[in-house]
Short mmCIF file of C-alpha atoms in Angstrom, two decimals:
data_model
loop_
_atom_site.label_atom_id
_atom_site.label_comp_id
_atom_site.label_asym_id
_atom_site.label_seq_id
_atom_site.Cartn_x
_atom_site.Cartn_y
_atom_site.Cartn_z
CA MET V 1429 -94.95 84.08 -52.47
CA ASP V 1430 -94.29 87.82 -52.70
CA LYS V 1431 -91.08 89.07 -51.07
CA LYS V 1432 -92.94 91.26 -48.61
CA ASP V 1433 -95.38 88.48 -47.71
CA TYR V 1434 -92.82 86.00 -46.42
CA LEU V 1435 -91.06 88.70 -44.40
CA ASP V 1436 -94.28 89.26 -42.44
CA ILE V 1437 -94.82 85.62 -41.41
CA SER V 1438 -95.13 85.09 -37.67
CA LYS V 1439 -96.52 81.52 -37.66
CA ALA V 1440 -97.63 78.81 -40.06
CA SER V 1441 -101.28 79.90 -40.11
CA ASP V 1442 -100.23 83.21 -41.72
CA ILE V 1443 -99.53 81.32 -44.97
CA LYS V 1444 -102.46 80.85 -47.36
CA ASN V 1445 -100.95 78.18 -49.61
CA ARG V 1446 -101.63 74.78 -48.01
CA LYS V 1447 -98.37 73.09 -49.06
CA GLU V 1448 -96.28 76.04 -47.91
CA ARG V 1449 -98.23 76.22 -44.65
CA LEU V 1450 -97.60 72.53 -43.92
CA LEU V 1451 -93.93 72.95 -44.76
CA TYR V 1452 -93.64 75.92 -42.37
CA ARG V 1453 -95.51 73.91 -39.72
CA PHE V 1454 -92.93 71.13 -40.09
CA PHE V 1455 -90.13 73.67 -39.67
CA GLU V 1456 -91.84 74.85 -36.45
CA MET V 1457 -91.80 71.30 -35.11
CA LEU V 1458 -88.16 70.70 -36.02
CA PRO V 1459 -86.40 72.27 -32.97
CA ALA V 1460 -88.40 70.14 -30.52
CA ILE V 1461 -88.07 67.03 -32.68
CA ILE V 1462 -84.27 67.36 -32.63
CA SER V 1463 -84.01 68.16 -28.90
CA ILE V 1464 -86.57 65.64 -27.64
CA GLY V 1465 -85.29 63.07 -30.11
CA THR V 1466 -81.80 63.44 -28.64
CA LEU V 1467 -82.98 63.04 -25.04
CA LEU V 1468 -85.36 60.16 -25.78
CA GLY V 1469 -82.74 58.53 -27.97
CA VAL V 1470 -80.23 58.55 -25.12
CA LEU V 1471 -82.87 57.12 -22.76
CA ILE V 1472 -84.04 54.33 -25.08
CA PHE V 1473 -80.69 53.36 -26.54
CA SER V 1474 -79.07 53.32 -23.09
CA TRP V 1475 -81.20 50.21 -22.60
CA LEU V 1476 -80.94 48.78 -26.12
CA MET V 1477 -77.42 49.85 -27.15
CA PRO V 1478 -75.55 51.03 -24.01
CA PHE V 1479 -72.12 50.67 -25.65
CA TRP V 1480 -72.89 53.13 -28.45
CA VAL V 1481 -74.68 55.55 -26.14
CA SER V 1482 -71.60 55.54 -23.89
CA ILE V 1483 -69.45 56.39 -26.91
CA PHE V 1484 -71.86 59.19 -27.78
CA ILE V 1485 -71.75 60.58 -24.23
CA ILE V 1486 -67.93 60.52 -24.17
CA CYS V 1487 -67.77 62.23 -27.57
CA PHE V 1488 -70.33 64.80 -26.45
CA SER V 1489 -68.35 65.47 -23.26
CA PHE V 1490 -65.21 66.09 -25.31
CA TYR V 1491 -67.22 68.33 -27.67
CA TYR V 1492 -68.54 70.26 -24.67
CA LEU V 1493 -65.03 70.56 -23.20
CA PHE V 1494 -63.55 72.01 -26.40
CA ARG V 1495 -66.59 74.25 -26.73
CA ILE V 1496 -66.04 75.59 -23.21
CA LEU V 1497 -62.33 76.20 -23.81
CA TYR V 1498 -63.04 77.86 -27.17
CA PHE V 1499 -65.71 80.08 -25.66
CA SER V 1500 -63.55 80.93 -22.65
CA LEU V 1501 -60.84 82.31 -24.91
CA HIS V 1502 -63.42 84.45 -26.71
CA GLN V 1503 -64.82 85.53 -23.35
CA ILE V 1504 -61.42 86.69 -22.12
CA ALA V 1505 -60.69 88.49 -25.40
CA GLY V 1506 -64.11 90.14 -25.29
CA TYR V 1507 -63.58 91.33 -21.73
CA PHE V 1508 -60.28 93.06 -22.55
CA ARG V 1509 -61.84 94.70 -25.61
CA VAL V 1510 -64.59 96.07 -23.38
CA LYS V 1511 -62.06 97.43 -20.90
CA ASN V 1512 -60.21 99.13 -23.74
CA HIS V 1513 -63.42 100.66 -25.13
CA LEU V 1514 -64.44 102.01 -21.74
CA LYS V 1515 -61.11 103.81 -21.38
CA ARG V 1516 -61.06 105.50 -24.81
CA ASP V 1517 -62.22 109.06 -25.32
CA TRP V 1518 -64.77 108.52 -28.09
CA LEU V 1519 -65.52 112.17 -28.70
CA LYS V 1520 -61.82 112.66 -29.33
CA GLU V 1521 -61.86 109.66 -31.67
CA LEU V 1522 -64.81 111.17 -33.56
CA LYS V 1523 -62.85 114.33 -34.27
CA LYS V 1524 -60.28 112.23 -36.12
CA VAL V 1525 -62.87 110.71 -38.47
CA LYS V 1526 -62.52 112.06 -41.99
CA GLY V 1527 -65.39 112.58 -44.39
CA LYS V 1528 -68.84 112.93 -42.82
CA ASP V 1529 -69.13 115.36 -39.90
CA TRP V 1530 -70.10 113.44 -36.76
CA LYS V 1531 -72.11 116.42 -35.53
CA ASP V 1532 -74.65 115.73 -38.29
CA ILE V 1533 -75.65 112.42 -36.70
CA TYR V 1534 -78.87 112.34 -34.69
CA HIS V 1535 -79.68 109.63 -32.18
CA VAL V 1536 -83.27 108.56 -31.62
CA ILE V 1537 -83.82 106.64 -28.39
CA ILE V 1538 -87.12 104.76 -28.24
CA LEU V 1539 -88.06 103.71 -24.69
CA PRO V 1540 -91.09 101.38 -24.78
CA THR V 1541 -92.80 101.11 -21.40
CA TYR V 1542 -95.89 99.40 -20.04
CA LYS V 1543 -96.58 99.75 -16.31
CA GLU V 1544 -93.04 100.21 -15.02
CA ASP V 1545 -92.56 102.38 -11.99
CA GLU V 1546 -91.71 106.03 -12.61
CA THR V 1547 -88.35 105.47 -10.88
CA ILE V 1548 -87.28 102.94 -13.54
CA VAL V 1549 -88.02 105.36 -16.38
CA LYS V 1550 -86.28 108.27 -14.66
CA GLU V 1551 -83.12 106.22 -14.05
CA SER V 1552 -82.85 105.49 -17.77
CA LEU V 1553 -83.45 109.12 -18.69
CA ASP V 1554 -80.94 110.29 -16.07
CA ALA V 1555 -78.35 108.10 -17.77
CA LEU V 1556 -79.18 109.73 -21.12
CA THR V 1557 -78.76 113.21 -19.65
CA LYS V 1558 -75.28 112.20 -18.43
CA SER V 1559 -74.24 111.04 -21.88
CA ASN V 1560 -71.37 113.09 -23.31
CA TYR V 1561 -72.97 113.18 -26.78
CA PRO V 1562 -74.51 116.59 -27.64
CA LYS V 1563 -78.10 116.57 -26.35
CA GLU V 1564 -79.19 118.81 -29.22
CA LYS V 1565 -78.61 115.76 -31.43
CA MET V 1566 -80.69 113.38 -29.28
CA ILE V 1567 -84.40 112.68 -29.75
CA VAL V 1568 -86.17 110.69 -27.04
CA VAL V 1569 -89.44 108.86 -27.65
CA LEU V 1570 -91.23 107.62 -24.55
CA ALA V 1571 -93.47 104.92 -26.00
CA ILE V 1572 -96.35 104.07 -23.68
CA GLU V 1573 -99.25 101.65 -24.09
CA GLN V 1574 -102.87 102.74 -24.26
CA ARG V 1575 -103.81 99.55 -22.38
CA ALA V 1576 -101.72 100.76 -19.42
CA GLY V 1577 -104.48 103.28 -18.70
CA GLU V 1578 -104.69 106.98 -17.97
CA LYS V 1579 -102.30 106.72 -15.03
CA ALA V 1580 -99.48 105.75 -17.41
CA GLN V 1581 -100.27 108.73 -19.64
CA ARG V 1582 -100.26 111.12 -16.68
CA THR V 1583 -96.93 109.69 -15.51
CA ALA V 1584 -95.49 110.08 -19.02
CA LYS V 1585 -96.58 113.73 -19.08
CA ILE V 1586 -94.87 114.38 -15.72
CA ILE V 1587 -91.68 112.72 -16.96
CA ALA V 1588 -91.76 114.68 -20.22
CA ASP V 1589 -92.15 117.94 -18.31
CA GLY V 1590 -89.06 117.09 -16.27
CA TYR V 1591 -86.79 115.88 -19.09
CA ALA V 1592 -87.89 117.42 -22.40
CA ASP V 1593 -85.62 120.45 -22.07
CA TYR V 1594 -82.53 118.25 -21.93
CA PHE V 1595 -82.92 116.96 -25.50
CA PHE V 1596 -83.47 118.27 -29.02
CA LYS V 1597 -86.94 116.69 -29.08
CA PHE V 1598 -88.98 114.67 -26.59
CA LEU V 1599 -92.01 112.81 -27.91
CA ILE V 1600 -94.65 110.78 -26.10
CA SER V 1601 -96.26 108.14 -28.31
CA VAL V 1602 -99.33 106.18 -27.19
CA HIS V 1603 -99.59 102.76 -28.81
CA PRO V 1604 -103.27 101.91 -29.45
CA ASP V 1605 -104.59 98.61 -28.17
CA ASN V 1606 -105.88 95.73 -30.32
CA ILE V 1607 -104.36 96.63 -33.70
CA ALA V 1608 -105.06 93.73 -36.08
CA GLY V 1609 -102.08 91.46 -36.73
CA GLU V 1610 -100.02 92.73 -33.78
CA ILE V 1611 -98.78 91.08 -30.61
CA SER V 1612 -98.99 93.39 -27.62
CA GLY V 1613 -95.42 93.97 -26.53
CA LYS V 1614 -92.18 95.77 -27.20
CA GLY V 1615 -92.07 95.26 -30.97
CA SER V 1616 -95.51 96.64 -31.75
CA ASN V 1617 -94.92 99.56 -29.38
CA VAL V 1618 -91.59 100.40 -31.03
CA LEU V 1619 -93.14 100.21 -34.51
CA TRP V 1620 -95.91 102.65 -33.55
CA ALA V 1621 -93.41 104.98 -31.89
CA GLY V 1622 -91.38 104.96 -35.10
CA LYS V 1623 -94.42 105.95 -37.16
CA GLU V 1624 -95.15 108.84 -34.79
CA LEU V 1625 -91.50 109.87 -34.85
CA LYS V 1626 -91.36 109.87 -38.66
CA GLU V 1627 -94.55 111.88 -39.07
CA LYS V 1628 -94.13 114.42 -36.27
CA ILE V 1629 -90.38 115.04 -36.21
CA ILE V 1630 -88.18 113.48 -38.91
CA ASP V 1631 -90.26 114.23 -42.00
CA LYS V 1632 -91.41 117.59 -40.67
CA LEU V 1633 -87.82 118.71 -40.02
CA LYS V 1634 -86.55 116.94 -43.19
CA ILE V 1635 -83.69 115.21 -41.37
CA PRO V 1636 -81.94 112.84 -43.82
CA TYR V 1637 -82.34 109.18 -42.90
CA GLU V 1638 -78.62 108.55 -43.34
CA ASN V 1639 -78.02 110.99 -40.47
CA ILE V 1640 -80.19 109.09 -38.00
CA LEU V 1641 -79.53 106.07 -35.82
CA ILE V 1642 -82.49 104.59 -33.92
CA SER V 1643 -81.85 102.79 -30.63
CA ALA V 1644 -84.67 100.47 -29.56
CA PHE V 1645 -83.99 100.11 -25.85
CA ASP V 1646 -85.67 98.20 -23.06
CA ILE V 1647 -87.11 100.67 -20.57
CA ASP V 1648 -84.52 99.73 -17.90
CA THR V 1649 -81.56 100.33 -20.23
CA LYS V 1650 -79.02 102.74 -18.77
CA VAL V 1651 -76.32 103.81 -21.20
CA TYR V 1652 -72.73 104.31 -20.11
CA PRO V 1653 -71.59 107.93 -20.67
CA GLN V 1654 -69.80 107.46 -24.02
CA TYR V 1655 -72.19 104.99 -25.63
CA PHE V 1656 -73.57 107.29 -28.32
CA ALA V 1657 -70.14 108.73 -29.15
CA CYS V 1658 -68.80 105.18 -29.51
CA LEU V 1659 -71.83 104.12 -31.58
CA THR V 1660 -71.41 107.15 -33.86
CA TRP V 1661 -67.73 106.33 -34.40
CA TYR V 1662 -68.63 102.81 -35.50
CA TYR V 1663 -71.35 104.09 -37.80
CA LEU V 1664 -69.06 106.62 -39.49
CA THR V 1665 -66.10 104.27 -39.88
CA GLU V 1666 -68.03 101.19 -40.99
CA LYS V 1667 -68.05 100.28 -44.67
CA ASN V 1668 -71.63 100.53 -45.98
CA PRO V 1669 -72.95 101.56 -42.54
CA GLU V 1670 -76.64 101.59 -43.52
CA LYS V 1671 -76.58 97.85 -44.13
CA ALA V 1672 -75.77 97.00 -40.51
CA SER V 1673 -77.22 96.93 -37.02
CA TYR V 1674 -75.08 97.89 -34.05
CA GLN V 1675 -75.00 95.71 -30.94
CA PRO V 1676 -73.58 96.75 -27.54
CA ILE V 1677 -72.90 94.30 -24.71
CA PRO V 1678 -75.58 94.15 -22.01
CA VAL V 1679 -74.66 93.95 -18.35
CA TYR V 1680 -77.26 93.63 -15.60
CA ASN V 1681 -75.72 95.96 -13.06
CA ASN V 1682 -78.70 98.20 -12.32
CA ASN V 1683 -79.79 96.07 -9.39
CA ILE V 1684 -77.22 93.28 -9.40
CA TRP V 1685 -76.36 93.56 -5.70
CA SER V 1686 -80.01 93.29 -4.70
CA ALA V 1687 -80.79 90.30 -6.93
CA ALA V 1688 -80.81 86.67 -5.79
CA ALA V 1689 -77.66 84.59 -6.36
CA PHE V 1690 -79.21 82.45 -9.12
CA SER V 1691 -80.46 85.59 -10.86
CA ARG V 1692 -76.95 87.06 -10.79
CA VAL V 1693 -75.52 83.86 -12.29
CA VAL V 1694 -78.12 83.78 -15.08
CA SER V 1695 -77.65 87.47 -15.85
CA THR V 1696 -73.86 87.36 -15.82
CA SER V 1697 -73.86 84.21 -17.96
CA ASN V 1698 -75.98 86.06 -20.50
CA THR V 1699 -73.49 88.95 -20.53
CA PHE V 1700 -70.60 86.58 -21.14
CA TRP V 1701 -72.49 84.76 -23.88
CA GLN V 1702 -72.99 88.10 -25.62
CA MET V 1703 -69.27 88.85 -25.25
CA ILE V 1704 -68.52 85.52 -26.90
CA GLN V 1705 -70.94 86.24 -29.71
CA GLN V 1706 -69.33 89.65 -30.27
CA GLU V 1707 -66.07 87.83 -30.99
CA ARG V 1708 -67.86 85.75 -33.63
CA SER V 1709 -69.46 88.66 -35.46
CA GLU V 1710 -70.36 86.55 -38.50
CA LYS V 1711 -72.78 84.65 -36.21
CA LEU V 1712 -74.06 87.70 -34.34
CA THR V 1713 -77.69 88.80 -34.41
CA THR V 1714 -79.34 91.75 -32.68
CA TYR V 1715 -80.38 91.21 -29.09
CA SER V 1716 -82.35 93.26 -26.54
CA SER V 1717 -81.17 96.90 -26.66
CA HIS V 1718 -79.57 97.67 -30.02
CA SER V 1719 -79.28 100.40 -32.65
CA ILE V 1720 -80.24 100.42 -36.34
CA PRO V 1721 -80.06 102.99 -39.15
CA ALA V 1722 -83.27 104.94 -39.75
CA ARG V 1723 -83.38 103.80 -43.37
CA VAL V 1724 -83.50 100.16 -42.29
CA PHE V 1725 -86.11 100.89 -39.62
CA PHE V 1726 -88.51 102.56 -42.05
CA GLU V 1727 -87.68 100.61 -45.21
CA VAL V 1728 -87.66 97.09 -43.79
CA GLY V 1729 -90.27 97.74 -41.09
CA TYR V 1730 -89.90 96.92 -37.41
CA PRO V 1731 -91.65 93.62 -36.53
CA ALA V 1732 -94.88 93.96 -34.55
CA ASN V 1733 -96.23 90.40 -34.75
CA VAL V 1734 -93.59 88.35 -32.91
CA VAL V 1735 -92.23 88.09 -29.37
CA PRO V 1736 -88.47 88.15 -30.24
CA ASP V 1737 -88.63 91.45 -32.13
CA ASP V 1738 -84.96 92.18 -31.37
CA SER V 1739 -83.69 89.23 -33.43
CA ARG V 1740 -86.51 89.34 -35.99
CA ILE V 1741 -85.57 92.85 -37.15
CA PHE V 1742 -82.14 91.47 -38.07
CA TRP V 1743 -83.53 88.49 -40.00
CA ARG V 1744 -86.10 90.68 -41.77
CA ALA V 1745 -83.31 93.00 -42.91
CA TYR V 1746 -81.04 90.08 -43.83
CA LEU V 1747 -83.72 88.60 -46.08
CA TYR V 1748 -84.91 91.99 -47.39
CA TYR V 1749 -81.38 92.93 -48.50
CA ASP V 1750 -80.68 89.44 -49.91
CA GLY V 1751 -78.02 88.61 -47.32
CA ASP V 1752 -76.27 91.97 -47.60
CA TYR V 1753 -76.81 92.82 -43.94
CA ARG V 1754 -74.81 92.23 -40.78
CA VAL V 1755 -74.46 93.09 -37.12
CA VAL V 1756 -71.49 95.21 -36.06
CA PRO V 1757 -70.32 94.30 -32.54
CA ILE V 1758 -69.75 97.27 -30.26
CA TYR V 1759 -67.57 96.46 -27.25
CA TYR V 1760 -69.28 99.05 -25.13
CA LEU V 1761 -71.75 98.48 -22.31
CA VAL V 1762 -75.37 99.24 -21.61
CA SER V 1763 -76.77 98.26 -18.23
CA MET V 1764 -80.13 96.67 -17.46
CA ASP V 1765 -81.97 94.95 -14.61
CA ALA V 1766 -81.33 91.45 -13.37
CA VAL V 1767 -84.59 89.63 -12.65
CA MET V 1768 -85.86 90.54 -9.20
CA ALA V 1769 -89.30 90.39 -7.60
CA LYS V 1770 -90.84 90.96 -4.18
CA ASN V 1771 -89.83 87.53 -2.86
CA LEU V 1772 -87.51 84.66 -3.77
CA TRP V 1773 -90.20 82.36 -5.18
CA ARG V 1774 -91.61 85.04 -7.44
CA THR V 1775 -88.09 85.94 -8.57
CA ALA V 1776 -87.46 82.31 -9.54
CA LEU V 1777 -90.80 82.16 -11.39
CA ASN V 1778 -90.07 85.41 -13.24
CA GLN V 1779 -86.57 84.20 -14.11
CA TYR V 1780 -88.07 81.06 -15.63
CA LYS V 1781 -90.63 83.08 -17.61
CA GLN V 1782 -87.96 85.42 -18.91
CA GLN V 1783 -85.76 82.52 -20.01
CA LYS V 1784 -88.72 80.88 -21.73
CA ARG V 1785 -89.44 84.14 -23.56
CA TRP V 1786 -85.82 84.34 -24.68
CA ALA V 1787 -85.88 80.66 -25.67
CA TRP V 1788 -88.97 81.45 -27.76
CA GLY V 1789 -86.41 82.83 -30.18
CA CYS V 1790 -86.50 79.27 -31.61
CA ILE V 1791 -89.32 80.61 -33.83
CA GLU V 1792 -86.54 82.17 -35.90
CA ILE V 1793 -85.55 78.68 -37.10
CA PRO V 1794 -88.71 78.09 -39.18
CA TYR V 1795 -88.71 81.74 -40.22
CA ILE V 1796 -85.23 81.69 -41.75
CA MET V 1797 -85.60 78.14 -43.13
CA PHE V 1798 -88.69 79.22 -45.04
CA GLY V 1799 -87.13 82.58 -45.92
CA PHE V 1800 -84.03 80.88 -47.30
CA LEU V 1801 -86.21 78.69 -49.53
CA GLU V 1802 -88.02 81.79 -50.83
CA ASN V 1803 -84.93 83.94 -51.30
CA LYS V 1804 -82.73 82.53 -54.06
CA LYS V 1805 -80.19 85.37 -54.00
CA ILE V 1806 -78.47 84.49 -50.72
CA SER V 1807 -75.54 82.11 -51.17
CA ILE V 1808 -76.04 78.50 -50.14
CA LEU V 1809 -72.97 78.58 -47.90
CA SER V 1810 -74.33 81.57 -45.97
CA LYS V 1811 -77.66 79.81 -45.56
CA ILE V 1812 -76.03 76.62 -44.26
CA SER V 1813 -73.76 78.54 -41.89
CA HIS V 1814 -76.60 80.55 -40.33
CA LEU V 1815 -78.92 77.56 -40.05
CA ALA V 1816 -76.26 75.31 -38.52
CA THR V 1817 -75.36 77.99 -35.95
CA MET V 1818 -78.98 78.58 -34.96
CA ILE V 1819 -80.07 74.94 -34.81
CA GLU V 1820 -76.97 73.90 -32.85
CA GLY V 1821 -77.46 76.82 -30.45
CA TYR V 1822 -81.06 76.00 -29.54
CA TRP V 1823 -80.32 72.25 -29.47
CA SER V 1824 -77.44 72.80 -27.03
CA TRP V 1825 -79.55 75.17 -24.94
CA ALA V 1826 -82.23 72.51 -24.49
CA THR V 1827 -80.09 69.38 -24.14
CA ALA V 1828 -76.46 70.01 -23.10
CA ALA V 1829 -76.98 70.47 -19.35
CA LEU V 1830 -79.31 67.46 -19.14
CA LEU V 1831 -76.92 65.25 -21.09
CA LEU V 1832 -73.94 66.25 -18.99
CA PHE V 1833 -75.38 66.32 -15.48
CA LEU V 1834 -78.29 63.87 -15.54
CA LEU V 1835 -78.32 61.45 -18.47
CA GLY V 1836 -74.64 60.47 -18.55
CA TRP V 1837 -75.30 57.66 -16.06
CA LEU V 1838 -78.13 56.05 -18.02
CA PRO V 1839 -76.03 53.39 -19.83
CA ILE V 1840 -74.85 52.12 -16.45
CA LEU V 1841 -78.33 52.21 -14.92
CA LEU V 1842 -80.17 50.71 -17.90
CA GLY V 1843 -77.48 48.78 -19.75
CA GLY V 1844 -77.87 45.56 -17.77
CA LYS V 1845 -75.35 43.23 -16.17
CA LYS V 1846 -73.60 42.35 -19.41
CA PHE V 1847 -72.68 45.96 -20.11
CA ASN V 1848 -71.90 46.77 -16.47
CA PHE V 1849 -69.12 44.17 -16.44
CA THR V 1850 -67.32 45.83 -19.37
CA VAL V 1851 -64.27 48.09 -19.12
CA LEU V 1852 -66.23 50.89 -20.82
CA SER V 1853 -68.91 50.75 -18.12
CA PHE V 1854 -66.26 51.06 -15.42
CA ASN V 1855 -64.45 53.94 -17.10
CA LEU V 1856 -67.49 55.92 -18.34
CA PRO V 1857 -68.18 57.85 -15.08
CA ILE V 1858 -64.46 58.33 -14.44
CA LEU V 1859 -63.75 59.71 -17.89
CA THR V 1860 -66.83 61.95 -18.09
CA GLY V 1861 -66.16 63.15 -14.53
CA ARG V 1862 -62.62 64.19 -15.42
CA ILE V 1863 -63.79 65.93 -18.59
CA LEU V 1864 -66.38 67.86 -16.61
CA THR V 1865 -63.79 68.75 -13.99
CA ILE V 1866 -61.50 70.20 -16.66
CA SER V 1867 -64.44 72.05 -18.19
CA MET V 1868 -64.92 73.81 -14.84
CA PHE V 1869 -62.14 76.07 -16.14
CA GLY V 1870 -64.86 77.92 -17.99
CA MET V 1871 -66.77 78.43 -14.76
CA PHE V 1872 -63.68 79.82 -13.02
CA VAL V 1873 -63.10 82.22 -15.91
CA SER V 1874 -66.69 83.42 -15.60
CA ALA V 1875 -66.40 83.72 -11.82
CA ILE V 1876 -63.24 85.82 -12.02
CA LEU V 1877 -64.42 88.06 -14.85
CA SER V 1878 -67.81 88.54 -13.19
CA THR V 1879 -66.16 90.24 -10.22
CA MET V 1880 -64.31 92.58 -12.59
CA ILE V 1881 -67.43 93.96 -14.29
CA LEU V 1882 -69.50 94.40 -11.13
CA PRO V 1883 -70.25 97.93 -9.92
CA PRO V 1884 -69.39 98.95 -6.33
CA ILE V 1885 -71.80 97.72 -3.67
CA PRO V 1886 -74.32 100.51 -2.92
CA LYS V 1887 -73.66 102.39 0.32
CA ASN V 1888 -77.22 101.86 1.53
CA ILE V 1889 -76.55 98.12 1.93
CA GLY V 1890 -75.62 97.21 5.51
CA ARG V 1891 -72.10 96.22 6.53
CA PHE V 1892 -72.97 92.58 7.22
CA SER V 1893 -74.83 92.28 3.91
CA ARG V 1894 -71.89 93.86 2.08
CA LEU V 1895 -69.47 91.30 3.54
CA PHE V 1896 -71.86 88.46 2.75
CA LYS V 1897 -72.36 89.56 -0.85
CA LYS V 1898 -68.62 89.97 -1.42
CA SER V 1899 -67.93 86.50 -0.04
CA THR V 1900 -70.61 84.84 -2.20
CA VAL V 1901 -69.54 86.38 -5.52
CA PHE V 1902 -67.44 83.28 -6.24
CA LEU V 1903 -69.52 80.75 -4.31
CA GLN V 1904 -72.66 81.55 -6.32
CA TRP V 1905 -71.09 79.89 -9.37
CA ILE V 1906 -71.27 76.52 -7.60
CA PHE V 1907 -74.96 76.56 -8.50
CA LEU V 1908 -74.20 76.87 -12.23
CA PRO V 1909 -75.10 73.22 -13.11
CA ILE V 1910 -78.48 73.57 -11.36
CA THR V 1911 -79.02 76.99 -12.92
CA LEU V 1912 -78.24 75.62 -16.40
CA ILE V 1913 -80.95 72.99 -15.96
CA LEU V 1914 -83.69 74.93 -14.14
CA PHE V 1915 -83.25 78.23 -15.97
CA GLY V 1916 -81.68 76.94 -19.17
CA ALA V 1917 -82.60 73.50 -20.49
CA ILE V 1918 -86.11 73.23 -19.04
CA PRO V 1919 -87.49 76.61 -20.25
CA ALA V 1920 -85.80 76.00 -23.63
CA LEU V 1921 -87.55 72.63 -23.94
CA ASP V 1922 -90.77 74.27 -22.76
CA ALA V 1923 -90.57 76.85 -25.55
CA GLN V 1924 -89.69 74.30 -28.24
CA ILE V 1925 -92.48 71.93 -27.23
CA ARG V 1926 -95.00 74.78 -27.25
CA LEU V 1927 -93.86 75.73 -30.73
CA MET V 1928 -94.13 72.11 -31.87
CA LEU V 1929 -97.70 71.90 -30.53
CA GLY V 1930 -98.67 75.29 -31.96
CA LYS V 1931 -99.20 76.77 -28.49
CA TYR V 1932 -97.79 80.20 -29.36
CA ILE V 1933 -96.88 82.47 -26.46
CA GLY V 1934 -97.46 86.21 -26.15
CA PHE V 1935 -95.05 88.86 -24.93
CA TRP V 1936 -94.50 88.61 -21.18
CA VAL V 1937 -93.22 91.83 -19.58
CA THR V 1938 -90.56 91.13 -16.95
CA GLU V 1939 -91.46 92.64 -13.60
CA LYS V 1940 -89.03 95.33 -12.48
CA VAL V 1941 -88.55 96.01 -8.78
CA ARG V 1942 -86.31 98.33 -6.81
CA LYS V 1943 -85.30 97.68 -3.19
#
């Protein structure tokens, strides 16, 4: 298969060769086979071989404990790095950089939007106007969808009239509907916006690609004031900077005090997971709002045919450059929305849908497995490392909470009288309970750090509500086990089973509400 052909695969049916198509289809089934196999294996063997299942559960509990402690240390280290980055004067740091002049660097900010309220878009643009990076070096592309109708285009024109004068250039791109081979969503919108940008601004003004960084942001992304100065510093000080993507840490502070408790826990957990990943940069991939060099964007091609475009652009580049590509962790924040809807039930439903969409990232497993078979230039150790990290991550996502909080009692319930009279049967719940109690250390770390990254409570919230919200900041973490199951394991299993059955999902746009 041609190099370009396998980079463009979105699902097994894209492959013409029958043997290769069947192989890719097997790779698509693999995540669910591993996860469901684990859960069914525990269920069946708790009846047939309760002793060995008990040993497995104890070993898994110890594995989970060490994993929690290991991650907690990374989480703490990541938090202090963030605090340090927020305090530094990045424009001052840029002036110390020798070699390339930082004032030559342009930042393109692509803001793909569908039917979001005008207020959401303006908040993101307001944050850009407050950035301390020179606005004459910032190009904003408001990427709207044709399928959103004329109202969206009129709104975009009003917004452009109000904000265009702040920046070097302000472009409205309108992504046509029903382009063959595309999935309607962020990725296809960003790709079209990039084509418009290249034709109408970059090529016309002859701006060198090496002087451009492109940030593909979610529409609710609000940058902290020094983000672009910090990003520029990393770009100019990084060795071989055009072979890297640049990943900030997302926080969900835009509406965090208005969101439901479970939504705050899910959002904050996601922030901390990203902090942990930043500390393990060799395992880091691009996520949500991120920045990439213009050369990579135009040479590799932004993915338009998959839901998880944010991670796929990394894997496309990694395969395109034969493994000579990486993600540089930036310990600086960008803020987005926690899931919130008009009522609690709809919020819970939207939270589930968002988690399922994120869990749909399991489609990267067959993509890189097939890509690694096609690409012979990437070292075998790198391939094994990346695959092991990804498979273990999605397996844990789908199974860990269920194994720890629900299935650990199965050997006792199904093992029969003979097993229940053994010492192991008596000690199993005691031992696993103590391990889980110790592992609560990770929850306390998250609870404490979560209060330290929260913004002040808005003044328009009533006094009683303010007191209530302050008092529940810690208490909300009590619901973590339930949250891990309802908004973690179940949507992850849902996504993996759909992939196994070939029931591919489209891009679901998370509803954004302001109260």
